[in-house]
PDB file of C-alpha atoms in Angstrom:
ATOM      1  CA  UNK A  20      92.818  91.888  83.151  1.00  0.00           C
ATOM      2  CA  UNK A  21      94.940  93.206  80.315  1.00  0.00           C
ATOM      3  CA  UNK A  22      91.234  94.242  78.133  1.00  0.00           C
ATOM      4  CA  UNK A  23      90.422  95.996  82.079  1.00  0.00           C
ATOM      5  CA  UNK A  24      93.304  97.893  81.610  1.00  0.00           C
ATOM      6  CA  UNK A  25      93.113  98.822  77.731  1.00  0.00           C
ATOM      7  CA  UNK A  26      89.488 100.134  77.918  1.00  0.00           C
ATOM      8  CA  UNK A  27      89.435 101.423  81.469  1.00  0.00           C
ATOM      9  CA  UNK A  28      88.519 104.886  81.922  1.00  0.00           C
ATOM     10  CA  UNK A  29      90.999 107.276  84.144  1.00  0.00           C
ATOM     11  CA  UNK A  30      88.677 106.971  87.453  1.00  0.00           C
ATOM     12  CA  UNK A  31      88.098 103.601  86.584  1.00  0.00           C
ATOM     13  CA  UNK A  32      92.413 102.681  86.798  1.00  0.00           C
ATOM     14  CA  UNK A  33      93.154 104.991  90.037  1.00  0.00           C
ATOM     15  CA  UNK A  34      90.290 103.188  92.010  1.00  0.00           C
ATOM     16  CA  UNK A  35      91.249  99.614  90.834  1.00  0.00           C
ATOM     17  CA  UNK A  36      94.933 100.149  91.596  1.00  0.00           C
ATOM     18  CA  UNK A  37      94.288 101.916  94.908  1.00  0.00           C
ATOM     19  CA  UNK A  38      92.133  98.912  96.194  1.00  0.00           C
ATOM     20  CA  UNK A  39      95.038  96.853  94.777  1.00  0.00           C
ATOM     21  CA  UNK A  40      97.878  98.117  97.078  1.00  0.00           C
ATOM     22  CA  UNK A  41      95.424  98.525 100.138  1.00  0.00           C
ATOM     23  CA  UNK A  42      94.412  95.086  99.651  1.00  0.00           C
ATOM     24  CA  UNK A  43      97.650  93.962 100.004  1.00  0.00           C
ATOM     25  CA  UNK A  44      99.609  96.113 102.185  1.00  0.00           C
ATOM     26  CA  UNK A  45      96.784  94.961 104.518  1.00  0.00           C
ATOM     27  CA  UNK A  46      96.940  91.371 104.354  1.00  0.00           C
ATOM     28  CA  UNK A  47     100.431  91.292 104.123  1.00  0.00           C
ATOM     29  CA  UNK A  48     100.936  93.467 107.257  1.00  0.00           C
ATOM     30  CA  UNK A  49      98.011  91.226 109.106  1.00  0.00           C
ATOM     31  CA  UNK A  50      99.882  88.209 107.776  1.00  0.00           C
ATOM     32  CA  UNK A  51     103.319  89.086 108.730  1.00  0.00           C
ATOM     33  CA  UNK A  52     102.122  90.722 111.971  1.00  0.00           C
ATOM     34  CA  UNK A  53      99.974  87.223 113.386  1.00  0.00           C
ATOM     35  CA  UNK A  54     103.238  85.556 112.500  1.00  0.00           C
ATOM     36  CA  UNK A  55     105.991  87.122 113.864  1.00  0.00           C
ATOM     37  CA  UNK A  56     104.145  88.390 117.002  1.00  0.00           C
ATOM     38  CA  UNK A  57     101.947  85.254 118.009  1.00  0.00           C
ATOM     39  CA  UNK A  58     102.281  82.391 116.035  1.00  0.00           C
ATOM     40  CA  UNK A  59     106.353  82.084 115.634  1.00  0.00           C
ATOM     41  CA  UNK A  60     106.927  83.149 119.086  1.00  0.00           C
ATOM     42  CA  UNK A  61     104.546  80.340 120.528  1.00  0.00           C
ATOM     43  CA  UNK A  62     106.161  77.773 118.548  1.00  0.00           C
ATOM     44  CA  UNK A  63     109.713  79.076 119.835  1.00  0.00           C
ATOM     45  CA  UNK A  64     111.025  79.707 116.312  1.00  0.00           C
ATOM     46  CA  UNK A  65     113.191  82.366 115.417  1.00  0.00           C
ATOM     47  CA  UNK A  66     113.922  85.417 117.266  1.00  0.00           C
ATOM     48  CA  UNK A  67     112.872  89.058 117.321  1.00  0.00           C
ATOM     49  CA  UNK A  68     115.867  91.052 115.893  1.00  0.00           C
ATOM     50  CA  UNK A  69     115.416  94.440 117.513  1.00  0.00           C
ATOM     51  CA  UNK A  70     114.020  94.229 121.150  1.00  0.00           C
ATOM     52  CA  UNK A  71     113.769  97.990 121.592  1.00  0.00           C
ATOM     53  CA  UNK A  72     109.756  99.495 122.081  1.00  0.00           C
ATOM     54  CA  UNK A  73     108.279 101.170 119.643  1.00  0.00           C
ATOM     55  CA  UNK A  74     107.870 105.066 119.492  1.00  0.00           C
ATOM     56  CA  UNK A  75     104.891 106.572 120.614  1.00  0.00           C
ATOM     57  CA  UNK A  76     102.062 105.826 118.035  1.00  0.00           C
ATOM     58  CA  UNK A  77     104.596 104.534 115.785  1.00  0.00           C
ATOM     59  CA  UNK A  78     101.888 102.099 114.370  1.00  0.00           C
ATOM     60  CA  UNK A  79      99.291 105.431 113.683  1.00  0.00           C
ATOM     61  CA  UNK A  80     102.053 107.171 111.717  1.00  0.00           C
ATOM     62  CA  UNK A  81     103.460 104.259 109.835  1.00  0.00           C
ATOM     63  CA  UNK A  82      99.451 103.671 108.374  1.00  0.00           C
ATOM     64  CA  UNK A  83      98.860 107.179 108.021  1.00  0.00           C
ATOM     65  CA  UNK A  84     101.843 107.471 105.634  1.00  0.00           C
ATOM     66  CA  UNK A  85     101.423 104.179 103.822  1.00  0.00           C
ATOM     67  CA  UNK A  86      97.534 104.972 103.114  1.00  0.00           C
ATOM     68  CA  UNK A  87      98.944 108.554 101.269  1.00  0.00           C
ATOM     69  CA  UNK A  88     101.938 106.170  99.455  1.00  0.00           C
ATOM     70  CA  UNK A  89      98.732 103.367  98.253  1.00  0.00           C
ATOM     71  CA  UNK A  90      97.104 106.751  97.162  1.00  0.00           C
ATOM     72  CA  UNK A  91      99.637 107.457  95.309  1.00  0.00           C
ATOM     73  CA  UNK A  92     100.543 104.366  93.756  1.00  0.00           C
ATOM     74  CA  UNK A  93      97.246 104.386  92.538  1.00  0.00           C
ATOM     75  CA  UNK A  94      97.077 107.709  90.925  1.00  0.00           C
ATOM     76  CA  UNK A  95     100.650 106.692  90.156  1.00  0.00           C
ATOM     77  CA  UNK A  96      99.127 103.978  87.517  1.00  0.00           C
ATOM     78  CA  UNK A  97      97.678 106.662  85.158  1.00  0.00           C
ATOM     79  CA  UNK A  98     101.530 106.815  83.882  1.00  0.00           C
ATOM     80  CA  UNK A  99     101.636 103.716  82.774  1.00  0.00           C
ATOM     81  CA  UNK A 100      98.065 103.312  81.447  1.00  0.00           C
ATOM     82  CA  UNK A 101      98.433 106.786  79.426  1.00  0.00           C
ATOM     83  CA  UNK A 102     101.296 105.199  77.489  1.00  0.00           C
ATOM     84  CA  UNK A 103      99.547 102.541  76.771  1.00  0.00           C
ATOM     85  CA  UNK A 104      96.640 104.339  75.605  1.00  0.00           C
ATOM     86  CA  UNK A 105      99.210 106.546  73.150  1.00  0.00           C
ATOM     87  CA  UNK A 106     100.426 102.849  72.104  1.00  0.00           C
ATOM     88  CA  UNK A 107     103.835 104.004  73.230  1.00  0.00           C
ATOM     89  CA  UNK A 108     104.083 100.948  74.979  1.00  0.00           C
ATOM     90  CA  UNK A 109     102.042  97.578  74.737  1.00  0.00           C
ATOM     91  CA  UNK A 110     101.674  94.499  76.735  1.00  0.00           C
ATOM     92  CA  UNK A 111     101.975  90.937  75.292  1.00  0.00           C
ATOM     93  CA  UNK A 112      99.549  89.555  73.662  1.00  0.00           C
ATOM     94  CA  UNK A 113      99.754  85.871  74.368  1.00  0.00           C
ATOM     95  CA  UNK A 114     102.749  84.938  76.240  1.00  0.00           C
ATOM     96  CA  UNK A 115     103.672  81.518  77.298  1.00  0.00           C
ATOM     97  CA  UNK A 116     104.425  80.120  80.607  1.00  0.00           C
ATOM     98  CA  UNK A 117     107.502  80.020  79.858  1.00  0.00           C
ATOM     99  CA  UNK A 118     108.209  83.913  78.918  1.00  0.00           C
ATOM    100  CA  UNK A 119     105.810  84.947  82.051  1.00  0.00           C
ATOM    101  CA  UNK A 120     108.350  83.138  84.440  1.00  0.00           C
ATOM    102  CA  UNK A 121     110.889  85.026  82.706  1.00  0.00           C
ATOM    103  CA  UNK A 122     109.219  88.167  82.718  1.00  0.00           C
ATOM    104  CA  UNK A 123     108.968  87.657  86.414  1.00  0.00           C
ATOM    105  CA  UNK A 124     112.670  86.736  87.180  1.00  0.00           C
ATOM    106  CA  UNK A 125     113.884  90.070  85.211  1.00  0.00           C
ATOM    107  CA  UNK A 126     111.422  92.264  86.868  1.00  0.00           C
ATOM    108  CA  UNK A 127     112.699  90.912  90.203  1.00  0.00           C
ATOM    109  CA  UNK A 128     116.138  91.295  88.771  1.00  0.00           C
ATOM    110  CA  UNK A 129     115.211  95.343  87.881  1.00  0.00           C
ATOM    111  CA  UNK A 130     113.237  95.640  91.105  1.00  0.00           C
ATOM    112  CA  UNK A 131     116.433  94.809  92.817  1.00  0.00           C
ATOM    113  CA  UNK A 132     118.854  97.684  90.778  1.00  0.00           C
ATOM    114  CA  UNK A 133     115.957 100.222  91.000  1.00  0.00           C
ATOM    115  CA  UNK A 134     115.652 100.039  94.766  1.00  0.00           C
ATOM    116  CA  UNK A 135     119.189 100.039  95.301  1.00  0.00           C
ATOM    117  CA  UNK A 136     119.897 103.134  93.268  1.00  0.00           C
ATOM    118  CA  UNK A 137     116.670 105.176  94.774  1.00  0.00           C
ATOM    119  CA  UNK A 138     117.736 104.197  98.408  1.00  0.00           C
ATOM    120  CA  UNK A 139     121.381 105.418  97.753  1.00  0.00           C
ATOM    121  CA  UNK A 140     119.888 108.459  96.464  1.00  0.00           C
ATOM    122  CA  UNK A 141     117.312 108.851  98.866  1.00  0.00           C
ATOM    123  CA  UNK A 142     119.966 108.701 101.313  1.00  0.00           C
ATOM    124  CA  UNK A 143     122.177 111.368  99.753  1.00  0.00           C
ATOM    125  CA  UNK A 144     122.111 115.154 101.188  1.00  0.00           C
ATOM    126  CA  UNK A 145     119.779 116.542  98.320  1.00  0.00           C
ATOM    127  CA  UNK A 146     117.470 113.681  99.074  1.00  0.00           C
ATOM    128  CA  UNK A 147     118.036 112.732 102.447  1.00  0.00           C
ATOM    129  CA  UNK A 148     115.247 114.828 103.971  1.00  0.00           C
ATOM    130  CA  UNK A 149     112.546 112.947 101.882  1.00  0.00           C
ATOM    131  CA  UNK A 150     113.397 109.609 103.466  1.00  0.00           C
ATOM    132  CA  UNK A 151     113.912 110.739 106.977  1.00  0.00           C
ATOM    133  CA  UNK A 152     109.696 110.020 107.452  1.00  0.00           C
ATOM    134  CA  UNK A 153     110.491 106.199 106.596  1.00  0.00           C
ATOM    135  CA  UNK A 154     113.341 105.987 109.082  1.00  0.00           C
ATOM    136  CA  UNK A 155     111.725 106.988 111.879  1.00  0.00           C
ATOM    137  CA  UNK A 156     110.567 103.549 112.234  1.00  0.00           C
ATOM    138  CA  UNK A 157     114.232 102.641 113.844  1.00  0.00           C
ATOM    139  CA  UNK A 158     112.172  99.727 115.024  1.00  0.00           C
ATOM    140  CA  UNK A 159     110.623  98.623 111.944  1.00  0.00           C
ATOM    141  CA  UNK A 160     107.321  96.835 111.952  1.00  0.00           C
ATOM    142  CA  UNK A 161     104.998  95.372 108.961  1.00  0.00           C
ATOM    143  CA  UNK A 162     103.204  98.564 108.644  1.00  0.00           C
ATOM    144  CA  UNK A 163     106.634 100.246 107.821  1.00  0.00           C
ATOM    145  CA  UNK A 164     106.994  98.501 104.241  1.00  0.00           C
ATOM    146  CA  UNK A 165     104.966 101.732 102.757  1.00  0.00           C
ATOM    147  CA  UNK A 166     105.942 104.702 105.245  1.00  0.00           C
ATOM    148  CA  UNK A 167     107.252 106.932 102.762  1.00  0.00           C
ATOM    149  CA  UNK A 168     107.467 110.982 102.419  1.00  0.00           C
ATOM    150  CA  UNK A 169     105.295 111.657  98.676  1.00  0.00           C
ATOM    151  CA  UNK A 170     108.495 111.860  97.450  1.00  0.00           C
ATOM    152  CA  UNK A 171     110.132 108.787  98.290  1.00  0.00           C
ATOM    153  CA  UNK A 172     106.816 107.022  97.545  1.00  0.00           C
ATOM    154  CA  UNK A 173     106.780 108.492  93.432  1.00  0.00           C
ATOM    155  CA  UNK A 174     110.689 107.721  93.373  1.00  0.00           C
ATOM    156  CA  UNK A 175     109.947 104.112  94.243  1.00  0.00           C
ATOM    157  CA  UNK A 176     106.636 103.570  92.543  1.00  0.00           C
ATOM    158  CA  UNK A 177     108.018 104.554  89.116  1.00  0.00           C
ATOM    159  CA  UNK A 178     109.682 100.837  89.323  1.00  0.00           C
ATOM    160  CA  UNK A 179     107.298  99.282  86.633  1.00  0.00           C
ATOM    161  CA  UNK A 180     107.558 101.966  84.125  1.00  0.00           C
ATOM    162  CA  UNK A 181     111.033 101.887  82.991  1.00  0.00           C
ATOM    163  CA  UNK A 182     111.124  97.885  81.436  1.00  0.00           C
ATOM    164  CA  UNK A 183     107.783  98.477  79.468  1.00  0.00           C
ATOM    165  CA  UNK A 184     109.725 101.156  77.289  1.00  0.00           C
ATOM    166  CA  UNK A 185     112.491  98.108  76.158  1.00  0.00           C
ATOM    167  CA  UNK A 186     109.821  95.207  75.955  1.00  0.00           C
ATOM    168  CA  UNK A 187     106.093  94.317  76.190  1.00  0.00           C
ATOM    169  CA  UNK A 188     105.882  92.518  79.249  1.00  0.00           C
ATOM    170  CA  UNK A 189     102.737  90.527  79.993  1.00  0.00           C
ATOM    171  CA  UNK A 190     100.122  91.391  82.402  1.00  0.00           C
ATOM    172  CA  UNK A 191     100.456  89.005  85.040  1.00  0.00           C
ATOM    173  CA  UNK A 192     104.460  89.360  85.363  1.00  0.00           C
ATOM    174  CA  UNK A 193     103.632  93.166  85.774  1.00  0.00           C
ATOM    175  CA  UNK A 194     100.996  92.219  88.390  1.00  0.00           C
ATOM    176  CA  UNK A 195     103.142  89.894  90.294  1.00  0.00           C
ATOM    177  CA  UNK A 196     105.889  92.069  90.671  1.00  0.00           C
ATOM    178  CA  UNK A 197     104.351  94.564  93.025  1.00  0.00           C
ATOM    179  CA  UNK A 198     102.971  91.670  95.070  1.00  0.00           C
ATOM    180  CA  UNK A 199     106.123  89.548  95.499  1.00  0.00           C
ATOM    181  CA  UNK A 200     107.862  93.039  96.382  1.00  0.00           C
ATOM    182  CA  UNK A 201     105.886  94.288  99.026  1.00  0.00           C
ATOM    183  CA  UNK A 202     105.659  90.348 100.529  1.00  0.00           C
ATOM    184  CA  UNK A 203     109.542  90.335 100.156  1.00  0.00           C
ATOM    185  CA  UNK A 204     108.839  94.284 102.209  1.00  0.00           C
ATOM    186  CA  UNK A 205     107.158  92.541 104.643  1.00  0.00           C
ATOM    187  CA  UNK A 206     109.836  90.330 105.221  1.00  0.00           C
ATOM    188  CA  UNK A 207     112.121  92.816 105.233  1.00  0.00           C
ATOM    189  CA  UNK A 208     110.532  95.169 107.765  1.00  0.00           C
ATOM    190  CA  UNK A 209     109.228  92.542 110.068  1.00  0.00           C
ATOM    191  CA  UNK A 210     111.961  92.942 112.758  1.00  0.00           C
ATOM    192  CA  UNK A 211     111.871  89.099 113.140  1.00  0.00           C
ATOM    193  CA  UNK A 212     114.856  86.459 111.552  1.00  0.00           C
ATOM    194  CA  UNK A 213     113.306  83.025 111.811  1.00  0.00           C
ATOM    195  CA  UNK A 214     116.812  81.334 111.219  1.00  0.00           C
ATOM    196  CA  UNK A 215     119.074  80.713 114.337  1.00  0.00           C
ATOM    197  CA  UNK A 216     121.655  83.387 115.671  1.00  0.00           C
ATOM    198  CA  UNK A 217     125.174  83.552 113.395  1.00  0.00           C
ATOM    199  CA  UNK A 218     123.811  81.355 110.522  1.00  0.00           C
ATOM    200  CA  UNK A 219     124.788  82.501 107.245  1.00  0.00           C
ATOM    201  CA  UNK A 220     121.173  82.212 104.694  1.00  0.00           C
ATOM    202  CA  UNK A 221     121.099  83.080 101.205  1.00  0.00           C
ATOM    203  CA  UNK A 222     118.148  85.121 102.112  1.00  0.00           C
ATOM    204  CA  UNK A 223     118.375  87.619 105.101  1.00  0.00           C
ATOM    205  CA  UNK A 224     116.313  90.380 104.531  1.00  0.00           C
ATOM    206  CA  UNK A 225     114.992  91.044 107.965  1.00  0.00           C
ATOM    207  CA  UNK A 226     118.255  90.507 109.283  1.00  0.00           C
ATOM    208  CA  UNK A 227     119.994  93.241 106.999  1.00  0.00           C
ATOM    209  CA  UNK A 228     117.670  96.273 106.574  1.00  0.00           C
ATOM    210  CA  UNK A 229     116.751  95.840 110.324  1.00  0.00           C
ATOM    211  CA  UNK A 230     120.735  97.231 110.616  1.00  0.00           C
ATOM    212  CA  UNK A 231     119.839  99.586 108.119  1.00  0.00           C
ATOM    213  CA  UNK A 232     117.198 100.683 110.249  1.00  0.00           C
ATOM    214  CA  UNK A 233     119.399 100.971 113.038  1.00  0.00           C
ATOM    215  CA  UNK A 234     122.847 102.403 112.008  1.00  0.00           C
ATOM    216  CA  UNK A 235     120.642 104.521 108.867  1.00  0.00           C
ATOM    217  CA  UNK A 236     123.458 103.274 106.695  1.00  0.00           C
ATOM    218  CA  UNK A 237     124.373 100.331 104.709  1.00  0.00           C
ATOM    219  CA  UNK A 238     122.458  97.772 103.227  1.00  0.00           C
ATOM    220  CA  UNK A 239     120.906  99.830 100.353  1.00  0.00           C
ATOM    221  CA  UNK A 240     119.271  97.075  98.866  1.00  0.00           C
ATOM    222  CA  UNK A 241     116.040  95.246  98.559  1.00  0.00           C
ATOM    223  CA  UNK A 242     115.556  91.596  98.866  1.00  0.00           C
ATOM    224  CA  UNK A 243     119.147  90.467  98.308  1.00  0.00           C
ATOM    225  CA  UNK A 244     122.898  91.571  99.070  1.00  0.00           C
ATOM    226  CA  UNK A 245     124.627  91.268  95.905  1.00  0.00           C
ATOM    227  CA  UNK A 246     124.160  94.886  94.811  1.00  0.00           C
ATOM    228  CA  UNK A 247     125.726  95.705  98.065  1.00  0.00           C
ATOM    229  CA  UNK A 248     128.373  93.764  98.139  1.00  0.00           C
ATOM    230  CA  UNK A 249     129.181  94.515  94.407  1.00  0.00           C
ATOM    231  CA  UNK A 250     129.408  98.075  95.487  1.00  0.00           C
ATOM    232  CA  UNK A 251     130.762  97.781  98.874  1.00  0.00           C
ATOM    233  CA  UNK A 252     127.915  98.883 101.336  1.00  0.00           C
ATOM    234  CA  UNK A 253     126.858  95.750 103.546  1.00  0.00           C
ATOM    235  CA  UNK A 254     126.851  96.049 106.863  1.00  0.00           C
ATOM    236  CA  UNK A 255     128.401  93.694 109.274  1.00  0.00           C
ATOM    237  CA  UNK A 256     125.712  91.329 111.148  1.00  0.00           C
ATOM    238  CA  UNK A 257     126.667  93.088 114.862  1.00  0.00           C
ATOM    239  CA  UNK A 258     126.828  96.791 112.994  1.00  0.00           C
ATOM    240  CA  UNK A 259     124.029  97.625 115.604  1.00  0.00           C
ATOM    241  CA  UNK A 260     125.631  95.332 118.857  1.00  0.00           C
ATOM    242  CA  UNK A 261     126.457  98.484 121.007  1.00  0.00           C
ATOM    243  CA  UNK A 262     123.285 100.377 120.212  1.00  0.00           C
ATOM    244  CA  UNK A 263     121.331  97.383 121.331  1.00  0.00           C
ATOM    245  CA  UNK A 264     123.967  96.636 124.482  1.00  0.00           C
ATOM    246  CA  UNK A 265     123.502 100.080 125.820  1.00  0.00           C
ATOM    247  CA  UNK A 266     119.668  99.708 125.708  1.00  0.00           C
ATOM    248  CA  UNK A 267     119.731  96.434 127.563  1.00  0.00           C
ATOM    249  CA  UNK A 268     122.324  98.172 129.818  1.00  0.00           C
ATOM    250  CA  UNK A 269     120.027 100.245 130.742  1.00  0.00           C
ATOM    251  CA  UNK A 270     116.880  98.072 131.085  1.00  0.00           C
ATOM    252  CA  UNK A 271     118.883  96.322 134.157  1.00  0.00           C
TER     253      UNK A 271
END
């Protein structure tokens, strides 16, 4: 994979890449999708978070835009392939085990402050209007996880860039950290909490940027809540309680 990368030609790197993040927004939507709307459901686990519909061809829109983000992801890749081309950045050579793991944990770790500054820009007034596309999924399904404005979508892509220019990461820690984040995505946007009602888990990503969704506030971050509760943003579990009372008001 690394020599694929070295010696690949231009064409060769945008095609690869945009296979790469079709391949897996689509079997991590399909995935998270059979899950959360057949299989959990039948086996009376968990609980859908949001009961609300969705919008009229919510699904269409949500692909549409995710298919021009995987586009650009791809094309996206040239950045970090030209630098390594210029040898202003290199990958290891032959890392161990032990410094791929590690690679791993501090690209989840940078994933983590990268997402949580963009979305706090994103959701400033000199921004906001780029991320409006991705929230109006209020209702947020597995095909939200790339619904981004071009804009939003080269903000967020850039993620991998920035580390290479302070270390030579390895290949496969580079590799795994766009496929744990859009899996953790999925999570996130799946509208589903598998844990019971008013328990406290260390991980509740479905549970907090499904309020985020809702109130469009709050709950900046990515997989975990410690950059928002270092800075003072989360959102209280029943942030969204009247929305959702007023809807089911009016359902009876």
């Amino acid at each position: 994979m690394r020599e694929f990368f070295l010696t690949a030609s231009a064409w060769q790197i945008v095609i690869a890449g945009t296979v790469f993040f079709a391949g897996i927004y689509l079997i991590y939507g399909c995935l998270t999708w059979l899950l959360t709307e057949r299989l959990l459901p039948a086996w009376g686990i968990g609980r859908k978070l949001d009961p609300r519909p969705l919008t009229k061809g919510q699904w269409q829109r949500e692909i549409g835009l995710s298919l021009l983000s995987i586009l650009i992801f791809g094309v996206g890749l040239l950045l970090p392939w030209g630098l390594l081309r210029q040898g202003w950045v290199n990958l290891a050579l032959e890392p161990s085990a032990v410094q791929v793991i590690l690679e791993m944990l501090v690209l989840l770790l940078w994933n983590e402050v990268h997402f949580y500054i963009t979305h706090r820009l994103l959701h400033t007034p000199w921004l906001r209007q780029f991320h409006l596309a991705h929230h109006r999924s209020v209702v947020t399904t597995p095909w939200s996880t790339y619904s981004f404005h071009p804009v939003e979508a080269i903000l967020l892509g850039n993620v991998i860039v920035w580390p290479m220019w302070v270390h030579n990461f390895s290949i496969a820690a580079l590799i795994t950290l766009p496929l744990m984040s859009l899996l953790f995505n999925s999570i996130g946007h799946s509208n589903y909490e598998i844990y019971p009602h008013g328990t406290k888990p260390w991980f509740q990503a479905s549970r907090r940027h499904q309020l985020h969704h809702a109130c469009f506030k709050g709950n900046f971050g990515f997989m975990f809540a410690f950059m928002d509760r270092l800075l003072g943003t989360s959102l209280p579990d029943d942030a969204a309680a009247s929305q959702l009372e007023k809807w089911h008001a009016r359902q009876s």
